Short mmCIF file of C-alpha atoms and ligand atoms in Angstrom, two decimals:
data_model
loop_
_atom_site.label_atom_id
_atom_site.label_comp_id
_atom_site.label_asym_id
_atom_site.label_seq_id
_atom_site.Cartn_x
_atom_site.Cartn_y
_atom_site.Cartn_z
CA MET I 1335 -15.13 63.62 70.40
CA LYS I 1336 -14.45 63.37 74.14
CA ARG I 1337 -11.90 65.46 76.01
CA ILE I 1338 -11.02 64.05 79.42
CA GLY I 1339 -8.84 65.40 82.21
CA MET I 1340 -7.30 62.89 84.61
CA LEU I 1341 -5.60 63.33 87.98
CA THR I 1342 -4.55 61.39 91.05
CA SER I 1343 -4.68 63.23 94.38
CA GLY I 1344 -3.81 62.53 98.02
CA GLY I 1345 -1.55 59.75 99.30
CA ASP I 1346 -0.64 57.30 96.56
CA CYS I 1347 -1.38 53.58 96.65
CA GLN I 1348 -0.98 50.51 94.49
CA ALA I 1349 -3.19 50.13 91.38
CA LEU I 1350 -3.64 53.84 90.59
CA ASN I 1351 -1.95 53.19 87.24
CA ALA I 1352 -4.09 50.09 86.68
CA ALA I 1353 -7.25 52.13 87.27
CA MET I 1354 -6.19 54.92 84.88
CA ARG I 1355 -5.25 52.33 82.29
CA GLY I 1356 -8.74 50.82 82.68
CA VAL I 1357 -10.42 54.17 81.99
CA ALA I 1358 -8.14 54.95 79.04
CA LYS I 1359 -8.47 51.54 77.39
CA ALA I 1360 -12.26 51.59 77.66
CA LEU I 1361 -12.31 55.04 76.06
CA PHE I 1362 -9.67 54.45 73.36
CA ASN I 1363 -11.19 51.08 72.44
CA SER I 1364 -14.70 52.54 72.10
CA GLY I 1365 -14.05 53.80 68.59
CA GLU I 1366 -14.93 57.35 69.63
CA LYS I 1367 -12.29 60.05 69.19
CA VAL I 1368 -10.79 60.70 72.62
CA GLU I 1369 -8.24 63.11 74.06
CA ILE I 1370 -6.96 62.49 77.59
CA TYR I 1371 -5.07 65.21 79.44
CA GLY I 1372 -3.07 64.08 82.46
CA PHE I 1373 -2.62 66.65 85.23
CA GLN I 1374 0.61 66.55 87.23
CA ASP I 1375 0.58 66.09 91.00
CA GLY I 1376 -3.16 66.04 91.58
CA TYR I 1377 -5.18 69.22 91.96
CA GLN I 1378 -1.94 71.24 91.78
CA GLY I 1379 -1.73 70.41 88.07
CA LEU I 1380 -5.32 71.50 87.53
CA ILE I 1381 -4.82 74.73 89.50
CA TYR I 1382 -1.58 75.73 87.80
CA GLY I 1383 -2.31 74.30 84.35
CA ARG I 1384 0.40 71.66 84.43
CA PHE I 1385 -0.77 68.93 82.08
CA LYS I 1386 0.20 66.71 79.20
CA LEU I 1387 -1.83 65.24 76.36
CA LEU I 1388 -1.56 61.48 76.84
CA THR I 1389 -1.57 58.84 74.17
CA TYR I 1390 -2.52 55.17 74.15
CA ALA I 1391 1.17 54.35 74.67
CA ASP I 1392 1.18 56.21 78.00
CA PHE I 1393 -1.28 53.68 79.36
CA THR I 1394 0.49 50.53 78.22
CA GLY I 1395 2.91 48.60 80.42
CA ILE I 1396 1.61 50.23 83.62
CA LEU I 1397 -0.84 47.61 84.93
CA THR I 1398 1.65 46.15 87.36
CA LYS I 1399 3.41 49.37 88.36
CA GLY I 1400 2.83 50.89 91.80
CA GLY I 1401 2.60 54.63 92.46
CA THR I 1402 1.05 56.98 89.90
CA PHE I 1403 2.70 57.99 86.64
CA LEU I 1404 0.94 61.38 86.90
CA GLY I 1405 2.39 62.17 90.32
CA THR I 1406 0.26 63.18 93.29
CA SER I 1407 0.14 65.67 96.14
CA ARG I 1408 -2.01 66.57 99.09
CA THR I 1409 -4.14 69.68 98.53
CA PRO I 1410 -6.17 69.81 101.77
CA PHE I 1411 -9.87 70.48 101.28
CA LYS I 1412 -9.94 72.91 104.21
CA THR I 1413 -7.62 75.23 102.27
CA ILE I 1414 -9.12 74.77 98.81
CA GLN I 1415 -11.35 77.83 99.08
CA VAL I 1416 -8.63 79.92 100.75
CA PRO I 1417 -6.24 81.74 98.39
CA GLY I 1418 -2.67 80.48 98.71
CA GLU I 1419 0.39 82.62 99.44
CA ASP I 1420 0.52 83.44 95.71
CA GLY I 1421 -3.03 84.83 95.95
CA VAL I 1422 -4.42 82.25 93.50
CA ASP I 1423 -8.15 81.46 93.81
CA LYS I 1424 -7.75 77.70 93.49
CA VAL I 1425 -11.34 76.84 92.63
CA ALA I 1426 -11.53 79.54 89.95
CA ALA I 1427 -8.16 78.42 88.56
CA MET I 1428 -9.30 74.79 88.32
CA LYS I 1429 -12.45 75.85 86.50
CA GLN I 1430 -10.44 78.01 84.15
CA THR I 1431 -8.13 75.13 83.21
CA TYR I 1432 -11.16 72.88 82.68
CA TYR I 1433 -12.91 75.35 80.37
CA LYS I 1434 -9.74 76.39 78.56
CA LEU I 1435 -9.09 72.77 77.58
CA GLN I 1436 -12.80 72.37 76.75
CA LEU I 1437 -12.98 69.24 78.84
CA ASP I 1438 -16.09 67.08 78.87
CA CYS I 1439 -15.17 65.55 82.20
CA LEU I 1440 -12.55 65.16 84.91
CA VAL I 1441 -11.60 61.67 86.11
CA ILE I 1442 -10.35 62.04 89.67
CA LEU I 1443 -8.73 59.20 91.60
CA GLY I 1444 -8.49 59.71 95.33
CA GLY I 1445 -9.58 59.15 98.89
CA ASN I 1446 -11.59 61.17 101.37
CA GLY I 1447 -10.15 64.67 101.01
CA THR I 1448 -9.98 64.26 97.24
CA HIS I 1449 -13.67 63.39 97.13
CA LYS I 1450 -14.64 66.52 99.05
CA THR I 1451 -12.90 68.69 96.45
CA ALA I 1452 -14.29 66.58 93.58
CA ASN I 1453 -17.79 67.14 94.93
CA LEU I 1454 -17.13 70.86 95.26
CA LEU I 1455 -16.09 70.98 91.61
CA ARG I 1456 -19.30 69.14 90.74
CA THR I 1457 -21.37 71.75 92.57
CA GLU I 1458 -19.39 74.39 90.63
CA GLY I 1459 -20.75 72.89 87.43
CA LEU I 1460 -17.88 70.63 86.27
CA ASN I 1461 -18.49 67.08 85.09
CA VAL I 1462 -16.68 64.72 87.42
CA ILE I 1463 -16.24 60.95 87.73
CA THR I 1464 -14.19 59.60 90.64
CA LEU I 1465 -12.50 56.32 91.48
CA PRO I 1466 -11.98 55.16 95.09
CA LYS I 1467 -8.32 54.75 96.00
CA THR I 1468 -6.85 54.33 99.44
CA ILE I 1469 -5.05 51.70 101.43
CA ASP I 1470 -7.32 52.68 104.34
CA ASN I 1471 -10.54 51.36 102.70
CA ASP I 1472 -12.40 54.08 104.56
CA LEU I 1473 -14.36 55.68 101.73
CA TRP I 1474 -18.09 55.85 102.25
CA GLY I 1475 -20.28 54.30 99.54
CA THR I 1476 -17.98 51.46 98.50
CA ASP I 1477 -17.26 48.15 100.19
CA MET I 1478 -13.73 48.20 98.78
CA THR I 1479 -11.11 50.68 97.61
CA PHE I 1480 -8.17 49.76 95.42
CA GLY I 1481 -4.82 49.74 97.17
CA PHE I 1482 -6.34 48.17 100.27
CA GLN I 1483 -5.74 44.51 99.43
CA SER I 1484 -2.15 45.21 98.34
CA ALA I 1485 -1.51 47.07 101.59
CA VAL I 1486 -3.03 44.19 103.57
CA ASN I 1487 -0.52 41.91 101.82
CA VAL I 1488 2.44 44.14 102.77
CA ALA I 1489 1.35 44.61 106.39
CA THR I 1490 0.61 40.90 106.74
CA GLU I 1491 4.03 40.02 105.42
CA ALA I 1492 5.56 42.35 108.00
CA ILE I 1493 3.67 40.59 110.78
CA ASP I 1494 4.67 37.20 109.34
CA CYS I 1495 8.33 38.19 109.44
CA ILE I 1496 8.01 39.48 112.99
CA HIS I 1497 6.47 36.17 114.06
CA THR I 1498 9.66 34.18 113.57
CA THR I 1499 11.96 36.63 115.32
CA ALA I 1500 9.45 37.26 118.14
CA ALA I 1501 9.23 33.51 118.73
CA SER I 1502 13.02 33.08 118.77
CA HIS I 1503 13.57 35.82 121.33
CA GLY I 1504 10.38 35.46 123.36
CA ARG I 1505 9.56 39.13 122.95
CA ILE I 1506 6.49 41.32 122.74
CA PHE I 1507 6.30 42.99 119.34
CA VAL I 1508 4.17 45.97 118.39
CA VAL I 1509 3.67 46.24 114.62
CA GLU I 1510 2.31 49.65 113.67
CA VAL I 1511 -0.06 49.55 110.71
CA MET I 1512 -1.19 52.62 108.73
CA GLY I 1513 -4.57 54.17 109.46
CA HIS I 1514 -5.03 57.30 111.59
CA LYS I 1515 -8.81 57.31 111.67
CA VAL I 1516 -9.98 53.82 110.73
CA GLY I 1517 -8.76 50.31 111.42
CA TRP I 1518 -9.67 48.23 108.36
CA LEU I 1519 -6.06 47.67 107.37
CA THR I 1520 -4.92 46.77 110.88
CA LEU I 1521 -7.90 44.53 111.45
CA ASN I 1522 -7.40 42.56 108.24
CA ALA I 1523 -3.60 42.37 108.39
CA GLY I 1524 -3.85 41.52 112.09
CA ILE I 1525 -6.17 38.59 111.47
CA ALA I 1526 -4.20 37.46 108.39
CA GLY I 1527 -0.90 37.64 110.26
CA GLY I 1528 -2.19 35.88 113.36
CA ALA I 1529 -1.72 38.86 115.70
CA ASP I 1530 -2.70 38.17 119.31
CA ILE I 1531 -3.89 41.71 119.94
CA ILE I 1532 -5.39 44.18 117.45
CA LEU I 1533 -5.83 47.84 118.36
CA ILE I 1534 -7.87 50.12 116.11
CA PRO I 1535 -9.14 53.70 116.48
CA GLU I 1536 -12.78 52.55 116.62
CA ILE I 1537 -12.20 50.36 119.73
CA PRO I 1538 -10.35 52.23 122.49
CA TYR I 1539 -8.06 49.99 124.54
CA ASP I 1540 -7.29 49.63 128.22
CA ILE I 1541 -3.53 49.18 128.76
CA ASP I 1542 -4.12 47.02 131.87
CA LYS I 1543 -6.26 44.63 129.83
CA LEU I 1544 -3.45 44.33 127.28
CA ALA I 1545 -0.94 43.53 130.01
CA LYS I 1546 -3.34 40.95 131.49
CA LYS I 1547 -3.79 39.27 128.10
CA ILE I 1548 -0.01 39.07 127.62
CA LYS I 1549 0.51 37.64 131.11
CA GLU I 1550 -2.16 35.01 130.48
CA ARG I 1551 -0.49 34.05 127.21
CA HIS I 1552 2.90 33.73 128.85
CA ASP I 1553 1.48 31.81 131.83
CA GLY I 1554 -0.12 29.48 129.30
CA GLY I 1555 3.27 28.75 127.72
CA SER I 1556 3.40 31.25 124.82
CA ARG I 1557 6.86 32.80 124.56
CA PHE I 1558 5.84 35.87 122.56
CA THR I 1559 2.96 38.21 121.79
CA ILE I 1560 2.30 40.21 118.65
CA LEU I 1561 0.20 43.36 118.63
CA ALA I 1562 -1.06 44.89 115.38
CA VAL I 1563 -1.62 48.53 116.27
CA ALA I 1564 -3.19 51.15 114.01
CA GLU I 1565 -1.48 54.55 113.86
CA GLY I 1566 -4.65 56.04 115.30
CA ALA I 1567 -5.19 53.52 118.12
CA ILE I 1568 -6.40 55.32 121.21
CA SER I 1569 -6.65 54.43 124.89
CA LYS I 1570 -9.98 54.49 126.72
CA LYS I 1571 -8.75 57.39 128.85
CA ASP I 1572 -7.75 59.45 125.80
CA ALA I 1573 -11.01 58.63 124.04
CA GLU I 1574 -12.81 60.43 126.88
CA LEU I 1575 -10.98 63.68 126.10
CA SER I 1576 -12.53 66.26 123.82
CA LYS I 1577 -11.03 66.50 120.30
CA LYS I 1578 -9.27 69.73 121.31
CA GLU I 1579 -7.83 68.24 124.52
CA TYR I 1580 -6.62 65.15 122.69
CA LYS I 1581 -4.96 67.24 119.96
CA LYS I 1582 -3.19 69.25 122.66
CA LYS I 1583 -2.02 66.04 124.33
CA LEU I 1584 -0.73 64.69 121.02
CA SER I 1585 1.22 67.90 120.39
CA LYS I 1586 3.12 67.22 123.62
CA ARG I 1587 3.77 63.55 122.85
CA THR I 1588 7.41 62.65 123.48
CA GLN I 1589 7.28 59.24 121.79
CA PRO I 1590 7.21 59.01 117.97
CA SER I 1591 3.76 57.34 117.98
CA VAL I 1592 1.15 55.46 119.99
CA SER I 1593 2.98 52.17 119.37
CA TYR I 1594 6.03 53.37 121.30
CA GLU I 1595 3.82 54.55 124.16
CA ILE I 1596 2.13 51.16 124.30
CA ALA I 1597 5.50 49.40 124.12
CA GLU I 1598 6.87 51.45 127.02
CA GLU I 1599 3.82 50.77 129.20
CA LEU I 1600 3.78 47.04 128.41
CA GLY I 1601 7.50 46.78 129.12
CA LYS I 1602 6.93 48.20 132.60
CA ARG I 1603 3.85 46.10 133.31
CA CYS I 1604 4.94 42.75 131.87
CA GLY I 1605 8.68 42.78 132.57
CA LEU I 1606 9.40 41.40 129.09
CA GLU I 1607 11.41 42.78 126.21
CA VAL I 1608 9.28 44.84 123.82
CA ARG I 1609 10.13 45.96 120.29
CA VAL I 1610 8.30 48.20 117.81
CA THR I 1611 8.26 47.69 114.04
CA VAL I 1612 6.81 50.32 111.69
CA PRO I 1613 6.43 49.16 108.07
CA GLY I 1614 5.20 52.70 107.27
CA HIS I 1615 5.02 53.70 103.63
CA THR I 1616 6.08 50.27 102.39
CA GLN I 1617 2.36 49.54 102.87
CA ARG I 1618 1.56 51.94 100.04
CA GLY I 1619 4.40 50.88 97.80
CA GLY I 1620 5.32 48.20 95.31
CA SER I 1621 3.32 46.37 92.72
CA PRO I 1622 -0.47 46.00 93.14
CA CYS I 1623 -1.62 42.50 94.09
CA PRO I 1624 -3.73 40.59 91.52
CA TYR I 1625 -6.98 41.46 93.34
CA ASP I 1626 -6.23 45.18 93.05
CA ARG I 1627 -5.18 44.87 89.41
CA VAL I 1628 -8.50 43.22 88.53
CA PHE I 1629 -10.56 45.49 90.79
CA ALA I 1630 -8.98 48.75 89.62
CA SER I 1631 -9.23 47.65 85.96
CA ARG I 1632 -12.93 46.91 86.41
CA LEU I 1633 -13.62 50.24 88.13
CA GLY I 1634 -11.64 52.08 85.46
CA SER I 1635 -13.41 50.50 82.54
CA GLU I 1636 -16.82 51.13 84.14
CA ALA I 1637 -15.82 54.78 84.57
CA GLY I 1638 -15.01 54.85 80.86
CA LYS I 1639 -18.46 53.43 80.13
CA LEU I 1640 -20.15 56.17 82.19
CA ILE I 1641 -18.18 58.86 80.38
CA LEU I 1642 -19.21 57.48 77.01
CA LYS I 1643 -22.84 57.67 78.19
CA ASN I 1644 -22.32 61.27 79.49
CA GLU I 1645 -23.19 60.16 83.03
CA TYR I 1646 -21.33 62.35 85.49
CA GLY I 1647 -21.31 63.21 89.18
CA PHE I 1648 -20.58 59.69 90.40
CA MET I 1649 -17.93 57.68 92.18
CA VAL I 1650 -17.57 54.21 90.65
CA GLY I 1651 -17.65 51.90 93.66
CA TYR I 1652 -18.36 48.34 94.75
CA LYS I 1653 -21.39 47.22 96.72
CA ASN I 1654 -22.60 43.69 97.46
CA ARG I 1655 -20.19 42.25 94.88
CA GLU I 1656 -21.37 44.55 92.09
CA ILE I 1657 -19.72 47.59 90.52
CA VAL I 1658 -22.04 50.52 91.20
CA LYS I 1659 -22.20 54.27 90.63
CA VAL I 1660 -22.64 56.28 93.80
CA PRO I 1661 -23.68 59.97 93.69
CA LEU I 1662 -20.70 62.09 94.76
CA GLU I 1663 -22.75 64.08 97.26
CA GLU I 1664 -23.40 60.82 99.16
CA VAL I 1665 -19.69 60.00 99.35
CA ALA I 1666 -18.05 63.34 100.13
CA GLY I 1667 -17.19 64.04 103.75
CA LYS I 1668 -18.14 60.65 105.19
CA LEU I 1669 -15.90 57.92 106.54
CA LYS I 1670 -16.57 54.18 106.52
CA MET I 1671 -15.45 53.05 109.97
CA VAL I 1672 -15.13 49.58 111.50
CA ASP I 1673 -18.25 48.84 113.53
CA PRO I 1674 -17.07 47.42 116.89
CA ASP I 1675 -20.15 45.14 116.84
CA SER I 1676 -19.57 43.89 113.29
CA SER I 1677 -19.25 40.19 112.59
CA ILE I 1678 -15.57 40.45 111.59
CA VAL I 1679 -14.70 41.90 115.01
CA LYS I 1680 -16.80 39.23 116.75
CA GLU I 1681 -15.16 36.48 114.68
CA ALA I 1682 -11.71 37.84 115.52
CA LYS I 1683 -12.63 37.70 119.20
CA LEU I 1684 -13.77 34.08 118.77
CA LEU I 1685 -10.27 33.37 117.45
CA GLY I 1686 -8.93 34.60 120.78
CA ILE I 1687 -7.76 37.99 119.49
CA SER I 1688 -7.98 40.74 122.08
CA PHE I 1689 -8.99 44.30 121.19
CA GLY I 1690 -7.96 45.46 124.64
CA ASN I 1691 -11.42 46.71 125.49
O1 F6P Y 1410 -4.45 57.92 103.66
C1 F6P Y 1410 -3.50 56.96 103.39
C2 F6P Y 1410 -2.39 57.00 104.38
O2 F6P Y 1410 -1.42 56.08 103.93
C3 F6P Y 1410 -2.75 56.71 105.82
O3 F6P Y 1410 -2.96 55.36 106.11
C4 F6P Y 1410 -1.56 57.29 106.53
O4 F6P Y 1410 -1.87 57.57 107.86
C5 F6P Y 1410 -1.27 58.53 105.74
O5 F6P Y 1410 -1.76 58.26 104.44
C6 F6P Y 1410 0.17 58.92 105.66
O6 F6P Y 1410 0.26 60.10 104.96
P1 F6P Y 1410 1.58 60.72 104.32
O7 F6P Y 1410 1.97 59.89 103.16
O8 F6P Y 1410 1.19 62.09 103.92
O9 F6P Y 1410 2.62 60.66 105.40
#
């Protein structure tokens, strides 16, 4: 008999349901008696004991559905050990729920913050298996996270649509892609969508270099320019500030985001019409693409296999085209950033894409 708790935490993404279905099917089909408890809205459900016993039927018909049928929420790691306004000791409460239900293991689907808490629960003695979700693809220890490829599709489609209108009007367009800390999504959607300029947090830009690139394009006969800009893109000047100074500067920002600042500056420098498009949360929404359906199903079923073997304390990830188990302590608290000297960045540059550096 296996008793499993399952939760999805942090920002949602496509293929969360596919991954949970993968775990459940592998367990239910094993022949072993299994009970799966689904916690509502991530760690909140575990803290406050909001759960439901799930049946096989709960996991059917959800492969293609975006979002998470369990609901999710952000429970920041930095506050997990601090009692809330209601005085609840969150870690103790999560342990209590776990022991009360006599769980053998928690299956936790999430990104960076989620993994820090999952690892904390592991050190507190709970059995934990995690699955890597995020459209940012920034989790350490795995080459790929589910949600990423679907988000690349959405962001690419946005850039594709902008292409036709930008060409008609001869405008500069800034398309803002999600990713505050890392640029994988912007880099991939930018290349896929044929962006002329890609700005990511890992490669600070020089606004004058961007203006020069646009002028060169226009002098060469191109009527429009498309920039794929990550939410966390940063100028060279700002990158020289300390974290504290930069935070202070951001708190005084008058524009909604970096894309609008860039648009304003380019408008002044290039004398052309500039527009900003923000696909925003559409990048996390909708049905998972086939890659993510397959990938999340594989990760889920491998997680089921580990549970059946009583192997805990791992994230099920993907390395060198193989599904692997990565110790949670190696994953928690680390980000997988884009290396500015990586081959993908160099290849993008060979295609004529500017990073503004
Ligand atoms: O971590 C995933 C992510 O979609 C980021 O790319 C984005 O910056 C952030 O979440 C948005 O968070 P929220 O949904 O809380 O606004």
